[in-house]
């Protein structure tokens, strides 16, 4: 049974319990906002994650099993992460820019029992289950051409909207992520739930997060910054914009339409956004914070961003 009572302290609550707690607090608040303006509430997101966790359990996925994801950012990608947290399974993020030979190395080393992927990568992943027989289930996240529902949605339909029993703790692995492999083959790095939870808590404090925020983190979900950015929203109860990949025009449109209150970008993204026509004409009334990382920002670019985006 999920520990969401008033006697629970933050240190008692596992990452997998954060979503149902937020869904109880504000069920109709948007959890995920999408490029077309549609959204999923916290209640709907929690329901979908419950169904996915239930469906995976029926397929035999248990605590400690590894679930790999090779796809762009989407609600499906994030739901897989959240279902893994509820199951105590281990998320294996795969960089969608990898070649097939690189993917094979990571799959051989991580030994997942399930692989979720976008349809666009079906050709790249052709024959992957034959080459890696430990992968018992390969599921397409998004709909293929001419189909009414993706395999992912059909899988969800087999599950029950019931909160699974608490099975994971801070000591359990959250993810098995891989280094870039610049000095040799990529090395698997185990990220504990305690580590990720501490990053989430620190980010909520340091980045001045509020429950009425609408935030966009441009780091991809397969990166620790991206997944932690989304988990901040899930845990604290604010809305996260999910774009498949960073697109300067789309991100600027949401900023200029007064929907976003804060964004995380890298300097090259900020530079590309400042080159858009009309970028300096909007007032960005709700935008109160831009954080950046991954590389240094020149003083000239920082002054341009400060002037054009009117922080």
Coordinates of C-alpha atoms in Angstrom, one line a residue:
X1 CA 0.0 0.0 0.0
X2 CA 1.4 3.4 -0.9
X3 CA 2.6 5.5 2.0
X4 CA 1.0 8.9 1.3
X5 CA -0.3 9.7 4.8
X6 CA 0.4 12.8 6.8
X7 CA 2.9 10.9 8.9
X8 CA 5.2 10.2 6.0
X9 CA 8.3 12.4 5.6
X10 CA 10.1 13.0 2.3
X11 CA 12.8 10.6 3.3
X12 CA 10.2 7.8 3.8
X13 CA 8.7 8.2 0.3
X14 CA 10.2 6.4 -2.6
X15 CA 10.5 7.9 -6.0
X16 CA 7.8 5.5 -7.2
X17 CA 5.3 7.0 -4.7
X18 CA 5.8 10.6 -5.8
X19 CA 3.4 10.5 -8.8
X20 CA 0.4 9.0 -6.8
X21 CA 1.0 11.6 -4.1
X22 CA 0.9 14.4 -6.6
X23 CA -2.2 12.9 -8.3
X24 CA -3.9 12.8 -4.9
X25 CA -3.0 16.5 -4.1
X26 CA -4.0 17.9 -7.5
X27 CA -5.6 15.3 -9.7
X28 CA -6.7 17.7 -12.5
X29 CA -3.6 19.8 -12.7
X30 CA -1.7 19.2 -16.0
X31 CA 1.3 17.0 -15.4
X32 CA 2.6 16.9 -19.0
X33 CA 2.0 19.5 -21.7
X34 CA 2.6 18.7 -25.3
X35 CA 3.5 20.6 -28.5
X36 CA -0.1 20.8 -29.8
X37 CA -1.3 22.3 -26.5
X38 CA -3.0 19.1 -25.2
X39 CA -2.1 17.7 -21.8
X40 CA -2.3 14.8 -19.4
X41 CA -3.4 15.5 -15.9
X42 CA -1.7 14.0 -12.9
X43 CA -4.6 11.7 -12.3
X44 CA -4.5 10.5 -15.9
X45 CA -0.8 10.1 -15.9
X46 CA -0.9 8.1 -12.7
X47 CA -3.7 5.9 -14.1
X48 CA -1.7 5.2 -17.3
X49 CA 1.5 4.4 -15.3
X50 CA -0.5 2.0 -13.1
X51 CA -1.8 0.2 -16.1
X52 CA 1.7 0.0 -17.7
X53 CA 3.1 -1.3 -14.4
X54 CA 0.3 -3.9 -14.2
X55 CA 0.8 -5.0 -17.8
X56 CA 4.6 -5.4 -17.4
X57 CA 4.0 -7.5 -14.2
X58 CA 1.8 -9.8 -16.3
X59 CA 4.6 -10.1 -18.8
X60 CA 6.8 -11.3 -16.0
X61 CA 8.8 -8.1 -15.4
X62 CA 9.8 -8.0 -11.8
X63 CA 11.9 -6.0 -9.3
X64 CA 15.5 -5.6 -10.5
X65 CA 14.7 -6.4 -14.2
X66 CA 16.1 -3.9 -16.7
X67 CA 13.9 -2.0 -19.2
X68 CA 15.7 -0.2 -22.0
X69 CA 14.2 2.7 -23.9
X70 CA 15.4 3.9 -27.3
X71 CA 13.2 6.9 -28.3
X72 CA 12.6 10.6 -28.4
X73 CA 11.1 12.4 -25.5
X74 CA 7.3 11.7 -25.1
X75 CA 4.7 11.0 -22.4
X76 CA 5.2 7.3 -23.3
X77 CA 8.9 7.4 -22.6
X78 CA 8.3 9.1 -19.2
X79 CA 5.5 6.7 -18.3
X80 CA 8.0 3.8 -18.8
X81 CA 10.4 5.5 -16.4
X82 CA 7.6 6.0 -13.8
X83 CA 6.3 2.4 -14.2
X84 CA 9.8 1.1 -13.7
X85 CA 10.0 3.1 -10.5
X86 CA 6.7 1.6 -9.2
X87 CA 7.9 -1.9 -10.1
X88 CA 11.4 -1.5 -8.8
X89 CA 12.7 -2.2 -12.3
X90 CA 15.8 -0.5 -13.6
X91 CA 15.6 2.0 -16.4
X92 CA 18.2 1.7 -19.1
X93 CA 18.3 4.9 -21.1
X94 CA 19.8 4.6 -24.6
X95 CA 20.9 7.7 -26.6
X96 CA 18.8 7.7 -29.8
X97 CA 21.8 9.1 -31.7
X98 CA 23.7 5.8 -31.4
X99 CA 24.5 3.5 -34.3
X100 CA 23.3 -0.1 -34.3
X101 CA 26.7 -1.4 -33.3
X102 CA 26.8 1.0 -30.4
X103 CA 23.3 0.0 -29.3
X104 CA 24.4 -3.7 -29.5
X105 CA 27.3 -3.0 -27.1
X106 CA 25.0 -1.4 -24.5
X107 CA 22.3 -4.1 -24.8
X108 CA 24.9 -6.8 -24.4
X109 CA 26.2 -5.1 -21.3
X110 CA 22.9 -4.1 -19.7
X111 CA 20.9 -7.3 -20.5
X112 CA 17.4 -5.8 -20.5
X113 CA 14.3 -8.0 -20.5
X114 CA 12.3 -5.4 -22.4
X115 CA 13.1 -2.8 -25.1
X116 CA 10.8 0.1 -25.9
X117 CA 11.5 2.1 -29.0
X118 CA 10.1 4.6 -31.4
X119 CA 8.9 3.4 -34.8
X120 CA 11.5 5.6 -36.5
X121 CA 14.2 3.3 -35.2
X122 CA 12.5 0.1 -36.3
X123 CA 14.9 -0.4 -39.2
X124 CA 18.0 0.4 -37.1
X125 CA 16.8 -2.2 -34.5
X126 CA 15.8 -4.9 -37.0
X127 CA 16.6 -8.3 -35.6
X128 CA 17.6 -7.0 -32.2
X129 CA 15.6 -9.7 -30.3
X130 CA 17.3 -12.5 -32.2
X131 CA 20.8 -11.0 -31.5
X132 CA 19.9 -10.4 -27.9
X133 CA 17.6 -13.3 -26.8
X134 CA 17.4 -11.9 -23.2
X135 CA 15.0 -9.3 -24.6
X136 CA 11.7 -11.0 -24.1
X137 CA 9.5 -8.1 -25.1
X138 CA 10.1 -5.4 -27.8
X139 CA 7.4 -2.7 -27.9
X140 CA 6.9 0.3 -30.2
X141 CA 6.1 3.4 -28.2
X142 CA 4.5 5.5 -31.0
X143 CA 1.9 4.5 -33.6
X144 CA 3.0 3.2 -36.9
X145 CA 1.6 4.4 -40.2
X146 CA -2.0 3.3 -40.7
X147 CA -2.4 1.8 -37.2
X148 CA -5.0 3.2 -34.8
X149 CA -2.9 2.6 -31.7
X150 CA 0.7 1.8 -31.0
X151 CA 1.9 -1.4 -29.4
X152 CA 2.5 0.7 -26.3
X153 CA -1.1 1.7 -26.1
X154 CA -2.3 -1.8 -26.7
X155 CA 0.0 -3.0 -23.9
X156 CA -1.5 -0.4 -21.5
X157 CA -5.0 -1.7 -22.3
X158 CA -4.1 -5.0 -20.8
X159 CA -3.2 -3.6 -17.4
X160 CA -5.3 -2.6 -14.4
X161 CA -5.4 0.9 -12.8
X162 CA -4.4 -0.3 -9.4
X163 CA -1.6 1.0 -7.3
X164 CA 1.1 -1.7 -7.1
X165 CA 2.5 -2.5 -3.7
X166 CA 5.6 -0.5 -2.6
X167 CA 8.6 -2.6 -3.7
X168 CA 11.4 -0.2 -4.1
X169 CA 13.5 1.8 -1.7
X170 CA 16.2 4.5 -1.9
X171 CA 18.8 1.7 -1.9
X172 CA 17.5 0.2 -5.2
X173 CA 18.9 1.1 -8.6
X174 CA 17.0 3.7 -10.5
X175 CA 18.9 3.5 -13.8
X176 CA 21.8 1.8 -15.5
X177 CA 23.2 4.6 -17.6
X178 CA 26.3 4.5 -19.8
X179 CA 29.2 6.8 -20.2
X180 CA 30.0 8.3 -23.6
X181 CA 32.8 5.9 -24.2
X182 CA 35.4 8.6 -25.3
X183 CA 38.3 6.6 -23.8
X184 CA 37.0 3.1 -24.5
X185 CA 33.8 1.1 -24.5
X186 CA 31.0 2.8 -22.6
X187 CA 30.8 1.9 -19.0
X188 CA 27.6 1.2 -17.1
X189 CA 26.9 3.6 -14.2
X190 CA 24.3 2.5 -11.6
X191 CA 22.2 5.5 -10.5
X192 CA 20.5 4.8 -7.2
X193 CA 17.1 6.0 -6.3
X194 CA 18.6 7.9 -3.4
X195 CA 20.9 9.8 -5.8
X196 CA 18.1 10.8 -8.1
X197 CA 15.8 11.8 -5.3
X198 CA 18.5 14.0 -3.8
X199 CA 19.0 15.6 -7.2
X200 CA 15.3 16.2 -7.4
X201 CA 15.0 17.7 -3.9
X202 CA 18.1 19.9 -4.4
X203 CA 16.8 21.1 -7.8
X204 CA 13.4 22.0 -6.3
X205 CA 15.1 24.2 -3.8
X206 CA 18.0 25.7 -5.9
X207 CA 15.9 26.4 -9.0
X208 CA 13.1 28.0 -7.1
X209 CA 10.4 25.7 -8.2
X210 CA 6.7 26.3 -7.5
X211 CA 3.6 24.1 -7.8
X212 CA 2.1 26.6 -10.3
X213 CA 5.1 26.4 -12.6
X214 CA 5.1 25.3 -16.2
X215 CA 8.7 24.3 -16.9
X216 CA 10.6 23.0 -19.9
X217 CA 13.9 21.1 -19.6
X218 CA 15.6 20.8 -23.0
X219 CA 17.9 18.0 -21.9
X220 CA 16.7 14.7 -23.4
X221 CA 15.1 12.1 -21.1
X222 CA 17.9 9.7 -21.6
X223 CA 20.2 12.2 -19.9
X224 CA 20.2 12.5 -16.1
X225 CA 19.4 16.2 -16.3
X226 CA 16.4 15.5 -18.5
X227 CA 14.9 12.7 -16.5
X228 CA 15.5 14.6 -13.2
X229 CA 13.8 17.7 -14.7
X230 CA 10.7 15.7 -15.4
X231 CA 10.8 13.9 -12.0
X232 CA 10.9 17.3 -10.3
X233 CA 7.6 18.2 -11.9
X234 CA 6.1 14.8 -11.0
X235 CA 7.4 14.9 -7.5
X236 CA 6.5 18.5 -6.6
X237 CA 3.4 18.7 -8.7
X238 CA 4.0 21.3 -11.4
X239 CA 3.5 21.0 -15.2
X240 CA 6.3 19.9 -17.6
X241 CA 6.4 20.7 -21.3
X242 CA 7.5 17.7 -23.3
X243 CA 8.9 18.2 -26.8
X244 CA 10.2 15.2 -28.8
X245 CA 13.4 17.2 -29.3
X246 CA 14.4 20.8 -28.8
X247 CA 13.0 23.0 -31.5
X248 CA 13.8 26.7 -31.1
X249 CA 10.6 28.0 -32.7
X250 CA 8.3 25.7 -30.6
X251 CA 10.1 26.5 -27.3
X252 CA 10.1 30.2 -28.0
X253 CA 6.4 30.1 -28.9
X254 CA 5.5 28.6 -25.5
X255 CA 7.7 31.2 -23.8
X256 CA 6.1 34.0 -25.7
X257 CA 2.6 32.8 -25.2
X258 CA 3.1 33.2 -21.4
X259 CA 2.7 29.5 -20.7
X260 CA 6.2 28.8 -19.5
X261 CA 7.6 30.1 -16.2
X262 CA 11.1 28.6 -16.4
X263 CA 13.3 26.8 -18.9
X264 CA 16.6 24.9 -18.9
X265 CA 18.6 25.4 -22.1
X266 CA 22.2 25.1 -23.3
X267 CA 23.9 28.2 -24.7
X268 CA 23.6 27.0 -28.4
X269 CA 19.9 26.6 -27.9
X270 CA 19.6 30.1 -26.5
X271 CA 21.7 31.4 -29.4
X272 CA 19.4 29.7 -32.0
X273 CA 16.3 31.1 -30.3
X274 CA 17.6 34.6 -30.4
X275 CA 18.0 34.4 -34.1
X276 CA 14.3 33.8 -34.6
X277 CA 12.3 36.7 -36.2
X278 CA 10.3 38.7 -33.7
X279 CA 11.9 37.1 -30.6
X280 CA 12.5 40.5 -29.0
X281 CA 8.9 41.7 -29.6
X282 CA 7.3 39.4 -27.0
X283 CA 7.2 40.4 -23.3
X284 CA 7.6 36.9 -21.8
X285 CA 5.4 38.0 -18.8
X286 CA 5.4 34.7 -17.0
X287 CA 8.9 33.6 -17.7
X288 CA 10.9 34.3 -14.6
X289 CA 13.9 32.0 -14.8
X290 CA 16.3 30.6 -17.5
X291 CA 18.9 28.2 -16.3
X292 CA 21.7 27.0 -18.6
X293 CA 24.5 24.4 -18.6
X294 CA 26.6 21.9 -20.6
X295 CA 29.0 24.7 -21.7
X296 CA 30.1 28.2 -20.8
X297 CA 28.1 31.1 -22.1
X298 CA 29.9 34.1 -23.5
X299 CA 29.2 37.5 -21.8
X300 CA 27.9 38.8 -25.1
X301 CA 25.3 36.0 -25.5
X302 CA 24.3 36.4 -21.9
X303 CA 23.6 40.1 -22.4
X304 CA 21.7 39.4 -25.6
X305 CA 19.5 36.8 -23.8
X306 CA 18.9 39.1 -20.9
X307 CA 17.9 42.0 -23.2
X308 CA 15.8 40.1 -25.8
X309 CA 14.1 37.7 -23.3
X310 CA 13.5 40.5 -20.8
X311 CA 14.4 38.6 -17.6

